[in-house]
Short mmCIF file of C-alpha atoms in Angstrom, two decimals:
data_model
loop_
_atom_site.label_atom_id
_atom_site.label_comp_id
_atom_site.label_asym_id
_atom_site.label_seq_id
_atom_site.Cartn_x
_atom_site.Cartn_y
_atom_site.Cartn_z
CA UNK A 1 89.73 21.63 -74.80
CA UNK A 2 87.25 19.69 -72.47
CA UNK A 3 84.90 16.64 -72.83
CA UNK A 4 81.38 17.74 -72.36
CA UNK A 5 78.55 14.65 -72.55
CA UNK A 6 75.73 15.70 -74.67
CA UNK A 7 72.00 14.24 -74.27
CA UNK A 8 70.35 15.13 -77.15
CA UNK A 9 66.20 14.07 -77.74
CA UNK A 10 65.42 12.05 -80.37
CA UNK A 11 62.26 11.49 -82.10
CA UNK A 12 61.29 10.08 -85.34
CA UNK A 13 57.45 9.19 -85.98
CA UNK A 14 57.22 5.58 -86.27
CA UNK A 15 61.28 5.75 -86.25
CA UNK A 16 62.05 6.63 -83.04
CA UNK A 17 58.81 6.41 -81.27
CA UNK A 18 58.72 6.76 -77.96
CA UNK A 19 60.83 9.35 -77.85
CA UNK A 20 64.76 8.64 -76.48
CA UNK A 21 67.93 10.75 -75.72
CA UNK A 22 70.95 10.06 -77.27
CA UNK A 23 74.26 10.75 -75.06
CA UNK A 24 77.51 11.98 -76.66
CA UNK A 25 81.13 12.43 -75.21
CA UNK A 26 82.02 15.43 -77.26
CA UNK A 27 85.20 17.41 -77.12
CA UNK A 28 84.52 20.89 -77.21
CA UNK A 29 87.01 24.45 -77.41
CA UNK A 30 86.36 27.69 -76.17
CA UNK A 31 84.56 28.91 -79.17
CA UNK A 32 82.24 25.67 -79.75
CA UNK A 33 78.54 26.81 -79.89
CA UNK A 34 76.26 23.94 -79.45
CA UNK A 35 75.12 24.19 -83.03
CA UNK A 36 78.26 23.51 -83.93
CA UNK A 37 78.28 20.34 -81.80
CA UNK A 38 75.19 18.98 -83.08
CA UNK A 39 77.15 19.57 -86.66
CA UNK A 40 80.12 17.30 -85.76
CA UNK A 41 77.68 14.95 -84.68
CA UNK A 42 75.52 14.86 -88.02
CA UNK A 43 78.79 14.33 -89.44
CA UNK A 44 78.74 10.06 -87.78
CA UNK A 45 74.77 10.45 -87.88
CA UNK A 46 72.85 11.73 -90.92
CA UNK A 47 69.33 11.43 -89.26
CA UNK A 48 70.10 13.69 -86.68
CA UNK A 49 67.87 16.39 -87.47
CA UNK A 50 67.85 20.56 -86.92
CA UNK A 51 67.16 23.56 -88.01
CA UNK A 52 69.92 26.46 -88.82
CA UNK A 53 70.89 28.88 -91.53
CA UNK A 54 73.10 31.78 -90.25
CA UNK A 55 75.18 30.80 -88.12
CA UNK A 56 75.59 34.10 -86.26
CA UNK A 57 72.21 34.91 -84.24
CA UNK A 58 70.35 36.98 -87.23
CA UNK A 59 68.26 34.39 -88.78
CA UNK A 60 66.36 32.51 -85.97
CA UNK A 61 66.18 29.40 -86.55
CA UNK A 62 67.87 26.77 -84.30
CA UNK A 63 65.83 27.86 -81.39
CA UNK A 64 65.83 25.06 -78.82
CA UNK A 65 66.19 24.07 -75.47
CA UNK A 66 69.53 23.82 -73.78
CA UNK A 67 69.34 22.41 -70.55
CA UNK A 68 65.99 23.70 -69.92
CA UNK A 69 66.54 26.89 -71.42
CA UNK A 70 65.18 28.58 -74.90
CA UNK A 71 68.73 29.65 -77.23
CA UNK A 72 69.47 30.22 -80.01
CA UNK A 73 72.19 27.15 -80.66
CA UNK A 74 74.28 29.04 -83.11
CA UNK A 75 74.99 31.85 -80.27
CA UNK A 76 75.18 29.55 -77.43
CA UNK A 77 79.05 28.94 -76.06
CA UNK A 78 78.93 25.21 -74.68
CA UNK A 79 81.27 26.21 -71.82
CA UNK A 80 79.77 29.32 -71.18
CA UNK A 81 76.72 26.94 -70.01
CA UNK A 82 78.88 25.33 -67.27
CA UNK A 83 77.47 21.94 -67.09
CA UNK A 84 79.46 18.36 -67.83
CA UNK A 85 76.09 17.57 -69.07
CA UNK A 86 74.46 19.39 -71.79
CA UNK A 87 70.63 18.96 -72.65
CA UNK A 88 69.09 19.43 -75.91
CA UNK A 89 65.76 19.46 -76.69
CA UNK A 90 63.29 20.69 -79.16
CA UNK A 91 61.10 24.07 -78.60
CA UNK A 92 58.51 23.66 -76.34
CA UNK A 93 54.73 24.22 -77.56
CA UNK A 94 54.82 23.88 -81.21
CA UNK A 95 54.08 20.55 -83.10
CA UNK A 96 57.21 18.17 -83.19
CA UNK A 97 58.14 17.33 -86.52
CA UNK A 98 61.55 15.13 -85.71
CA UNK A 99 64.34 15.19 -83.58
CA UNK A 100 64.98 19.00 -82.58
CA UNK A 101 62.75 20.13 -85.77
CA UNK A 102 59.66 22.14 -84.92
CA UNK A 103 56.65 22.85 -87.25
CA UNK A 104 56.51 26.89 -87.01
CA UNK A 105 53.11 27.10 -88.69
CA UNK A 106 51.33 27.67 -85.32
CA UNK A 107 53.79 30.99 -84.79
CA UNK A 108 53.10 32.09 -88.18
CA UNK A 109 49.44 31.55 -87.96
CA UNK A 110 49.70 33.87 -85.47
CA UNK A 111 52.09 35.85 -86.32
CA UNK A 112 51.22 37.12 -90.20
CA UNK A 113 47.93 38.27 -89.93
CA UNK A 114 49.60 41.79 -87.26
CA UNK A 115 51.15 42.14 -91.08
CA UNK A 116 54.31 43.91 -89.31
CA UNK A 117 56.50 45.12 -92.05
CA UNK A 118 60.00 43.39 -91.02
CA UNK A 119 61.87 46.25 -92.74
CA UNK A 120 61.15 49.88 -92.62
CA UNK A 121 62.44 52.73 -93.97
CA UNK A 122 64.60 54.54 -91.57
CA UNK A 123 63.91 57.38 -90.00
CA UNK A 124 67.14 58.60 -88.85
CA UNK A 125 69.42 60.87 -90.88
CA UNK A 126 67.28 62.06 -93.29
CA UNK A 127 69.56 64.34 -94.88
CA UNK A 128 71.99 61.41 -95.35
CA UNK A 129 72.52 60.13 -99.07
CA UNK A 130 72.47 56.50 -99.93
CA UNK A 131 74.07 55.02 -102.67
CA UNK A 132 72.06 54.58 -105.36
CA UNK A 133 72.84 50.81 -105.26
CA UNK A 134 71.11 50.75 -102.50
CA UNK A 135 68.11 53.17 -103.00
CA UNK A 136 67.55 54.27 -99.40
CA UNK A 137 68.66 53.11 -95.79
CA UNK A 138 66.39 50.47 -94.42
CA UNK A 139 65.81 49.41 -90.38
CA UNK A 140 64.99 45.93 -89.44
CA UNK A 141 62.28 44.96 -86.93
CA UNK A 142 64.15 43.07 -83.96
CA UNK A 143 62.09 40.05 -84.08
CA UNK A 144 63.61 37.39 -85.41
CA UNK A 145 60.55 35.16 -85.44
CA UNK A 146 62.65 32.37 -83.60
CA UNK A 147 59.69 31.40 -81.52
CA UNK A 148 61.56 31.21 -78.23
CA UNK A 149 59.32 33.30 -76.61
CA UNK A 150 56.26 31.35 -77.40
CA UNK A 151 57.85 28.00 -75.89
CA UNK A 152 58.95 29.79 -72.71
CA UNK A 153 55.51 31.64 -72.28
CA UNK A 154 53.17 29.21 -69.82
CA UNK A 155 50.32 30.43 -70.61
CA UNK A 156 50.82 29.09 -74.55
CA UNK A 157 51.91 26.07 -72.54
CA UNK A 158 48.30 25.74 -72.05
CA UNK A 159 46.00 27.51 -74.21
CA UNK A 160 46.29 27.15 -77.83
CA UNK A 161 44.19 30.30 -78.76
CA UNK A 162 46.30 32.37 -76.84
CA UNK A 163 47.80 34.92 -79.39
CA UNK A 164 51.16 34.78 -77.84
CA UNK A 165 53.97 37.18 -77.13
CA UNK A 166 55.86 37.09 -80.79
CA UNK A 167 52.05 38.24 -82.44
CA UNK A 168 51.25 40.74 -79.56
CA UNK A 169 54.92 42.37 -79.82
CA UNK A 170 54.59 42.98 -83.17
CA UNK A 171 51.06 44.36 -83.12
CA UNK A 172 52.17 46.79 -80.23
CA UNK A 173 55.59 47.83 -82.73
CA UNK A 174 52.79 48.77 -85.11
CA UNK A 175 50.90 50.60 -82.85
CA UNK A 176 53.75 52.21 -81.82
CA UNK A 177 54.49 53.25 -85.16
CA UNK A 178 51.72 53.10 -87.93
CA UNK A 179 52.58 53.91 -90.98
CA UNK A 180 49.65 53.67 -92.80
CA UNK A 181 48.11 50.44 -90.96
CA UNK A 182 45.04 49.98 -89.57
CA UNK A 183 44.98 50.41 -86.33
CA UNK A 184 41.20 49.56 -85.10
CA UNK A 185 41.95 46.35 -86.95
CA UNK A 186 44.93 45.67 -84.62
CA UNK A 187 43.35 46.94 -81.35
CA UNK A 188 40.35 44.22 -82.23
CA UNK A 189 42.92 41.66 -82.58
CA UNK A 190 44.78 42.46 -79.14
CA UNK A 191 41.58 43.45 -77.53
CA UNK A 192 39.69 40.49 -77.21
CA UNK A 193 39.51 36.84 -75.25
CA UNK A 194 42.52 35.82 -77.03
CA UNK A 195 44.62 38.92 -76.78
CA UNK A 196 46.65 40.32 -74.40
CA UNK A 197 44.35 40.52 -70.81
CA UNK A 198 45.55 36.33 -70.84
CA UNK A 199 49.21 37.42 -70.03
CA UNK A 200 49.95 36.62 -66.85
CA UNK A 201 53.02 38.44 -66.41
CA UNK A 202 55.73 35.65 -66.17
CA UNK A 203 57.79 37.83 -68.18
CA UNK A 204 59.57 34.49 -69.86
CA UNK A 205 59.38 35.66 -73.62
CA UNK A 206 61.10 38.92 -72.75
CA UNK A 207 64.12 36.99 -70.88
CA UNK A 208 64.16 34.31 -73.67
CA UNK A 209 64.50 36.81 -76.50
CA UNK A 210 67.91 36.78 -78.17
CA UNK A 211 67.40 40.04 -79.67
CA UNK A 212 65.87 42.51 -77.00
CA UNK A 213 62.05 42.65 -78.19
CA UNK A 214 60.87 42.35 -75.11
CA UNK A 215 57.08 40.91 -75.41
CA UNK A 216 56.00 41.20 -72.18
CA UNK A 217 56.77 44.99 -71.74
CA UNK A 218 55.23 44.89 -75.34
CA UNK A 219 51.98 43.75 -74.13
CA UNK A 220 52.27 45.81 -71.09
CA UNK A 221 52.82 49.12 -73.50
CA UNK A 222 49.47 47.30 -75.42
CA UNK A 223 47.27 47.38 -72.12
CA UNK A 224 48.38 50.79 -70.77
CA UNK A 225 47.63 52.56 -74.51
CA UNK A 226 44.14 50.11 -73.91
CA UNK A 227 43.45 51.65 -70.26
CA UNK A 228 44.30 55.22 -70.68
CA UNK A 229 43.35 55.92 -74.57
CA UNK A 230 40.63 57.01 -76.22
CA UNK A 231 40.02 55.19 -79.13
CA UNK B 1 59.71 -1.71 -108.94
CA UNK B 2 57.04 -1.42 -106.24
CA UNK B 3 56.02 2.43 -105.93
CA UNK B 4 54.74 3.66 -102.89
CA UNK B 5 53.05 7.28 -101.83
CA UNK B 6 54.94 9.07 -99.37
CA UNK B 7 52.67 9.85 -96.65
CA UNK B 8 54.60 12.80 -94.79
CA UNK B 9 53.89 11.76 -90.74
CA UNK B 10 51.29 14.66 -89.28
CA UNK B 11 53.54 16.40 -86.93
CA UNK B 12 53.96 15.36 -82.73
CA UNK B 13 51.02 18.09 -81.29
CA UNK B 14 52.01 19.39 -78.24
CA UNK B 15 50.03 18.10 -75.13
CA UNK B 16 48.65 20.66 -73.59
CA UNK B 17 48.26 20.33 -69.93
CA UNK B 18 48.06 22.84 -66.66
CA UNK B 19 51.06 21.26 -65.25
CA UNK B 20 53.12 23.15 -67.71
CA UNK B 21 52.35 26.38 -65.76
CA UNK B 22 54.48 24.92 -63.11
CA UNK B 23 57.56 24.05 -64.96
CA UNK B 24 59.85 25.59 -63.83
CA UNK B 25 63.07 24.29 -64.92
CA UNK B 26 65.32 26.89 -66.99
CA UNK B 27 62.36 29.70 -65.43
CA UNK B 28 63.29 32.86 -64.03
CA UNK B 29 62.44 35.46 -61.08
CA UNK B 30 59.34 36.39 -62.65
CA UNK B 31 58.17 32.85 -64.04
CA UNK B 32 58.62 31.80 -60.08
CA UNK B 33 56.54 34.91 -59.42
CA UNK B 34 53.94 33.36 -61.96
CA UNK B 35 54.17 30.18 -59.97
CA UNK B 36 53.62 31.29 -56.78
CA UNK B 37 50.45 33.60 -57.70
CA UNK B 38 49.06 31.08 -59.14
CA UNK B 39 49.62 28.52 -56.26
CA UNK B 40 48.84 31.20 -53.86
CA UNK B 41 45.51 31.97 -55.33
CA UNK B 42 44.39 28.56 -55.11
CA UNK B 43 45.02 27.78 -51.66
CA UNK B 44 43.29 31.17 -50.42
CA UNK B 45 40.33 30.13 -52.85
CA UNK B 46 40.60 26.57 -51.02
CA UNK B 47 40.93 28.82 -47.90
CA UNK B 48 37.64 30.97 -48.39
CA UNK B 49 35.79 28.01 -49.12
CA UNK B 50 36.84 26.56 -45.73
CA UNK B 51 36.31 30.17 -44.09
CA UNK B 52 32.54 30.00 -45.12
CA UNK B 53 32.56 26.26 -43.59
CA UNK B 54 34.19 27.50 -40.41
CA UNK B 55 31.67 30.61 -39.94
CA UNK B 56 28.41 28.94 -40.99
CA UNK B 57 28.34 27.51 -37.16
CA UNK B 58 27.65 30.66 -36.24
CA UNK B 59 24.23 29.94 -37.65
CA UNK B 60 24.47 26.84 -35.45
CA UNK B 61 24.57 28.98 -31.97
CA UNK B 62 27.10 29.80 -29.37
CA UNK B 63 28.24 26.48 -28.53
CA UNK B 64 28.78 25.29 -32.40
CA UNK B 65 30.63 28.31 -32.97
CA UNK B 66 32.35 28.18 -29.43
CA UNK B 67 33.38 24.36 -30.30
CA UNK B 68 34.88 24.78 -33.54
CA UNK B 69 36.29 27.75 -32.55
CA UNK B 70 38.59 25.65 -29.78
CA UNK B 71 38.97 23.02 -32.10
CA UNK B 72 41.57 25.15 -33.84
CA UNK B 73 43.65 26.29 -31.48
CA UNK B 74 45.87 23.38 -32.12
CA UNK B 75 49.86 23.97 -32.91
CA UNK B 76 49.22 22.17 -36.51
CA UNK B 77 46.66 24.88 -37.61
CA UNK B 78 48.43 27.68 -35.92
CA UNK B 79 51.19 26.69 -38.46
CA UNK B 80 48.90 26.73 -41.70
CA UNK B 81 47.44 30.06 -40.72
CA UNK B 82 51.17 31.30 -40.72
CA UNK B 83 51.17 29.93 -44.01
CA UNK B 84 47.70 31.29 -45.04
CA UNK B 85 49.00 34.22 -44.00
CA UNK B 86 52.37 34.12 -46.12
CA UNK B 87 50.24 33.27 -49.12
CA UNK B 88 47.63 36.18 -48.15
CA UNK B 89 50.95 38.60 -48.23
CA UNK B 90 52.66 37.77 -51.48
CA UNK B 91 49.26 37.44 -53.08
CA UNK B 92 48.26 40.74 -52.29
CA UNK B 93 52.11 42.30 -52.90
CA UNK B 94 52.54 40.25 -56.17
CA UNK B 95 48.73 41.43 -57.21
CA UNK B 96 50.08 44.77 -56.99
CA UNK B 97 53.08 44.25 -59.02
CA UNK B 98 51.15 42.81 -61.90
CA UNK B 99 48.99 45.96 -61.46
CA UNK B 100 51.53 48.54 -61.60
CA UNK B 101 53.37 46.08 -64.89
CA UNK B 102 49.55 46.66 -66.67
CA UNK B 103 50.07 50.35 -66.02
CA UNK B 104 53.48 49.98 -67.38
CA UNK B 105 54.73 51.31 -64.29
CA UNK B 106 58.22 49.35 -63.28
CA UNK B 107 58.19 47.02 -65.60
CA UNK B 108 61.86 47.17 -66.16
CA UNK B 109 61.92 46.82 -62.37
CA UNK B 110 59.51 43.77 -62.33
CA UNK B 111 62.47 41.72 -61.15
CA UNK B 112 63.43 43.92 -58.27
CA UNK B 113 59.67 44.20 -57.71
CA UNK B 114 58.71 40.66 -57.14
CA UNK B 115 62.01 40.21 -54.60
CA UNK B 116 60.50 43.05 -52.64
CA UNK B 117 57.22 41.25 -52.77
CA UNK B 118 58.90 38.26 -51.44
CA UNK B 119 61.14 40.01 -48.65
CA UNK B 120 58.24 42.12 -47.24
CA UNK B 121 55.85 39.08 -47.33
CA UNK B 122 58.69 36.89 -45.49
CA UNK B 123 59.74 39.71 -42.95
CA UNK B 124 55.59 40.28 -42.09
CA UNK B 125 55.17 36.38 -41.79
CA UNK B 126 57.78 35.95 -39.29
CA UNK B 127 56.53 39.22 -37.30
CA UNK B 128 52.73 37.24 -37.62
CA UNK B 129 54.22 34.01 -36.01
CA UNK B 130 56.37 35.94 -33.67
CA UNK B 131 52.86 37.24 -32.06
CA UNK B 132 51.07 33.92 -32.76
CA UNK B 133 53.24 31.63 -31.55
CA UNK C 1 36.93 43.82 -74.81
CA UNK C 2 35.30 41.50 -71.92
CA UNK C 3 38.65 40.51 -71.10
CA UNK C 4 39.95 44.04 -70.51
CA UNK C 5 36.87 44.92 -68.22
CA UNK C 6 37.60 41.77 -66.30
CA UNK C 7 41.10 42.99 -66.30
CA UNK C 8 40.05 45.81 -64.88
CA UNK C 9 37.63 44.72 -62.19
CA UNK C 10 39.97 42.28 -61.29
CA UNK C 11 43.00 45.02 -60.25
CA UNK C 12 40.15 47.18 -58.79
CA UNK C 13 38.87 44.40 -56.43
CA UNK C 14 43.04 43.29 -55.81
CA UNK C 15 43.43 46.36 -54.34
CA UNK C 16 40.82 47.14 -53.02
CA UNK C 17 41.10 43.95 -51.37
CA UNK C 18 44.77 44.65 -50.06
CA UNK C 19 42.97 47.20 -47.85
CA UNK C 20 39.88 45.44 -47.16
CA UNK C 21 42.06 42.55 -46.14
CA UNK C 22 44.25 44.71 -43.52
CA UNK C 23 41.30 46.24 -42.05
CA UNK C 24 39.53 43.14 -41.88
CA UNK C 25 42.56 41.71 -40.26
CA UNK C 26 43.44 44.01 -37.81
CA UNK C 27 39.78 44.81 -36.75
CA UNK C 28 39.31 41.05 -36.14
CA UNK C 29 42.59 39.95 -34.36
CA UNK C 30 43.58 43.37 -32.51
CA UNK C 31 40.80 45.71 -32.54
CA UNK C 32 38.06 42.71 -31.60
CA UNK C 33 40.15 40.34 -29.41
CA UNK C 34 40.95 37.64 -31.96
CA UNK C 35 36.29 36.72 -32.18
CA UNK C 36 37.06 33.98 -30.54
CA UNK C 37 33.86 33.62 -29.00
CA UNK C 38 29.98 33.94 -30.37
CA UNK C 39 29.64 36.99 -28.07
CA UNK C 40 32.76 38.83 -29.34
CA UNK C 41 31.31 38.18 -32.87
CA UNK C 42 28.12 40.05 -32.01
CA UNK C 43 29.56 42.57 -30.57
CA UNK C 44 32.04 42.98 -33.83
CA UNK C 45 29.30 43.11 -35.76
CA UNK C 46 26.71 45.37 -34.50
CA UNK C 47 29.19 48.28 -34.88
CA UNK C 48 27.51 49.97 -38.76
CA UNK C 49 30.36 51.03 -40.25
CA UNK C 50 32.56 47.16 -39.43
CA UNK C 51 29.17 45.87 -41.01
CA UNK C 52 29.36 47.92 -44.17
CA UNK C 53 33.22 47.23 -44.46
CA UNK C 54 32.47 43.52 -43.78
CA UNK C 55 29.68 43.10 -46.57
CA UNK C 56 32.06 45.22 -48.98
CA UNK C 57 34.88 42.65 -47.93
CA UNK C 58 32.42 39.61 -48.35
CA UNK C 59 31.30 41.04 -51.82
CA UNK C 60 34.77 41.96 -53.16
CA UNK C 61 36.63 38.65 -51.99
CA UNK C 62 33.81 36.83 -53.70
CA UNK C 63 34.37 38.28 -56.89
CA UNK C 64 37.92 38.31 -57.08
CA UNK C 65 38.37 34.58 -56.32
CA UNK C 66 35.96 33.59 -58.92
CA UNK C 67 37.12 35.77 -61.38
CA UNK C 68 40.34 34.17 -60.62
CA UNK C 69 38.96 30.92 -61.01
CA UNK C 70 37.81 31.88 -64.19
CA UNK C 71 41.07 33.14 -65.36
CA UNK C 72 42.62 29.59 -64.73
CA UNK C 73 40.13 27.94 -66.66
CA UNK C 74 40.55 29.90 -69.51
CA UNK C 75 44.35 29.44 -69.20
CA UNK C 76 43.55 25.64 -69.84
CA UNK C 77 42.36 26.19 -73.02
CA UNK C 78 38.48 25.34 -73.34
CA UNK C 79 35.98 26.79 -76.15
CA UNK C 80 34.26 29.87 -76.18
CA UNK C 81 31.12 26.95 -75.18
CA UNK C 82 32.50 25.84 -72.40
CA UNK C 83 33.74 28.97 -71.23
CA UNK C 84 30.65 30.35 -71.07
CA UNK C 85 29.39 27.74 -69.09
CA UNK C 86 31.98 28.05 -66.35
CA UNK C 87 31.24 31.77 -66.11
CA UNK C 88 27.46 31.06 -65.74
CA UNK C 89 28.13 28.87 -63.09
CA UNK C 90 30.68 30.90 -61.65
CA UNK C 91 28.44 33.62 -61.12
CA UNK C 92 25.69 31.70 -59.57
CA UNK C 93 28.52 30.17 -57.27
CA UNK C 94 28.89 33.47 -56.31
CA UNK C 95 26.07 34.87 -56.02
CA UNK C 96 25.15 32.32 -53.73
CA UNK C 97 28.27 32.47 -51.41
CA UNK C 98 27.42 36.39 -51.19
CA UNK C 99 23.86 35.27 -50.10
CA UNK C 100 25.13 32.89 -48.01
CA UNK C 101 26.97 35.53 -46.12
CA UNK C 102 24.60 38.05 -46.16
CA UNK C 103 22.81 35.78 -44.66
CA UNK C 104 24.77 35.00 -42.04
CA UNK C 105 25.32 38.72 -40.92
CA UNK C 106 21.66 38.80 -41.06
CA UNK C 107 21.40 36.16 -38.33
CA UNK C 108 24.43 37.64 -36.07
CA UNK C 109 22.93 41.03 -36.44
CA UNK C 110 19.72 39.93 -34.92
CA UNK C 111 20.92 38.57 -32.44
CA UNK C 112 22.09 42.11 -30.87
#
């Protein structure tokens, strides 16, 4: 047991409006995540607003910022952070819709048109027999289309148009592996003012990620395949 | 009962600004490396603006060139060319990291890379102001 | 497309400059006593193959800062309009500054 304070950002349009943090003296345990926190305090305030499903780091969405930093809240040990004073904001970079709440339209505008099929058939152990429940053995994609990456990445910061690291890591898993897609479709969509020459390398989204996609060596497998290949 | 539409609130946009390229809190290594290219570009643009000032008196003659020649040899811009010449280094080091990472060459290194960057640049500065000081 | 040729030109003329920059450098502060004086810088310059590296340096340095320049602006965010604009004037910028200098060799030069 140990009392952490909590300063958590508050925003409600014409509600809360500026803007405010809210400070908490919350008594955490070893295991508290700071999803779990923000549920204890729901409990004394029902406008305290979030986003979560899973609970266990699969689903993405509670992406925020913890003192600074893009987590996923669900996964994110409160004393494993190390601070009396936890910070919690919302995601950088994306519309704010209230509180820690996000509108994840932007991402998805992005995001859809790669068409990256989520699940794939597996290729390993081909030999091996399913049961016929379950028809054949599937692979999820890593992504978990959290949008961390795109609030850490500075040039998004900036620059709208910017296709971003979630959109350009999935268009270079499909180039990695096509399946059927169309890949001059997806080199014109990587290839061009808004694609992957406006990374600058800070290599954010890639040490953001909670599940080891890795954008930025993503776009840097995109621009060596767009140096050295004939198309 | 008085009925009123719902008018859902249009989301908070985000302001986009250039400031937010220098935000560093909750950054890493390589966002710091991001930084300090980006800072370091700027000043030597600044600085090859003032380069072109500096030389144009050579159009001017001998003496122009002479006099604003010994009008630098003061300790304060000894010091900023020691910095120019810091920023000159991890520029150029940095530049080559972000090269190789395009080639996909040591990107799982990048960290490792832009520390080197950083060392070498420092260790080269203090051997410049050892011999200009 | 554009982009990756920029790209492209722009780690050409980085490293290229990286060597440009350590001749330039050297050849200046070691090689040429420091040109320190209008004489030394005559003398510096009425040497061919310095000339030729110089007006390579003068071109290259050009290019990379404004294409630098340009890659901020774009970071900003700023329509393909105005975009085009700031390249336009980018590249008269530079042309000029490389005419400037060329210039300005031109007048050492004849000096010898």
């Amino acid at each position: 047991m140990a009392t952490v304070t909590f300063k958590i950002y508050r925003y409600k349009p014409g509600a809360i409006d500026p803007p405010r943090y809210d400070t908490f003296r919350v008594e955490v345990e070893d295991h508290t995540t700071v999803l779990d926190v923000l549920e204890t305090l729901r409990l004394d305030d029902l406008t305290l607003t979030y986003r979560h499903s899973c609970h266990h780091g699969s689903c993405g969405t509670c992406g925020m910022l913890v003192n600074g930093r893009e987590v996923l809240a669900c996964v994110t040990n409160v004393l494993a952070l190390k601070t009396d004073e936890v910070v919690v904001e919302p995601l950088r970079n994306a519309p704010l819709v209230s509180d820690l709440v996000v509108d994840m339209t932007p991402f998805f505008e992005k995001y859809e048109p790669v068409g990256m099929p989520y699940i794939r058939r597996s290729e390993y152990l081909p030999e091996a027999r399913p049961p016929e429940a379950v028809g054949e053995y599937m692979r999820f994609e890593s992504c978990l289309e959290c949008g961390l990456c795109l609030s850490a990445c500075p040039v998004v910061a900036s620059d709208a148009h910017y296709l971003g690291p979630a959109a350009l890591a999935a268009a270079a898993r499909v180039v990695q592996e096509p399946r059927g897609h169309d890949l001059p479709a997806i080199f014109q969509m990587v290839d061009n003012d808004e694609g992957c020459w406006r990374c600058h390398a800070a290599m954010e989204c890639s040490s953001v990620c909670p599940n080891g996609v890795d954008p930025g060596g993503m776009i840097m497998f995109l621009r060596k395949m767009l140096l050295t290949q004939r198309r | 009962m008085v009925s009123e539409t719902y008018r859902r609130p249009e989301p908070r946009q985000p302001s986009r600004r250039v400031w937010a390229w220098f935000r560093l809190r909750g950054r890493g290594a390589s966002g710091w490396a991001f930084v300090l290219h980006r800072l370091t570009g700027v000043v030597l643009v600044f600085y090859l603006l003032l380069h072109f000032y500096v030389l144009s008196n050579l159009a001017r003659g001998p003496q122009a060139y002479n006099a604003i020649i010994s009008a630098m040899k003061s300790p304060w811009v000894t010091l900023l060319e020691v910095g120019l010449i810091a920023a000159v280094l991890f520029h150029g080091l940095n530049g080559l990291r972000l090269m190789l990472m395009g080639l996909q060459i040591g990107v799982e290194q990048q960290e490792a890379m832009f520390w080197g960057a950083l060392v070498v640049s420092a260790l080269f500065t203090v051997v410049a102001a050892a011999l200009m000081l | 497309m554009a982009l990756r040729r920029m790209w492209i030109w722009q780690a050409l003329s980085g490293f290229l400059l990286v060597v440009l920059l350590a001749v330039h450098l050297v050849a200046n502060h070691f090689a040429a006593g420091g040109l320190l004086t209008y004489q030394q810088v005559v003398a510096y310059l009425s040497h061919p193959a310095v000339l030729a590296l110089e007006i390579l340096f003068l071109a290259t340095v050009v290019f990379h800062a404004l294409a630098g320049v340009r890659a901020l602006v774009l970071d900003r965010g700023v329509s393909r309009k105005t975009a085009r604009g700031v390249t336009a004037a980018l590249v008269v910028v530079g042309v000029l500054l490389v005419g400037y200098g060329l210039w300005l060799f031109a007048v050492i030069v004849s000096m010898t």
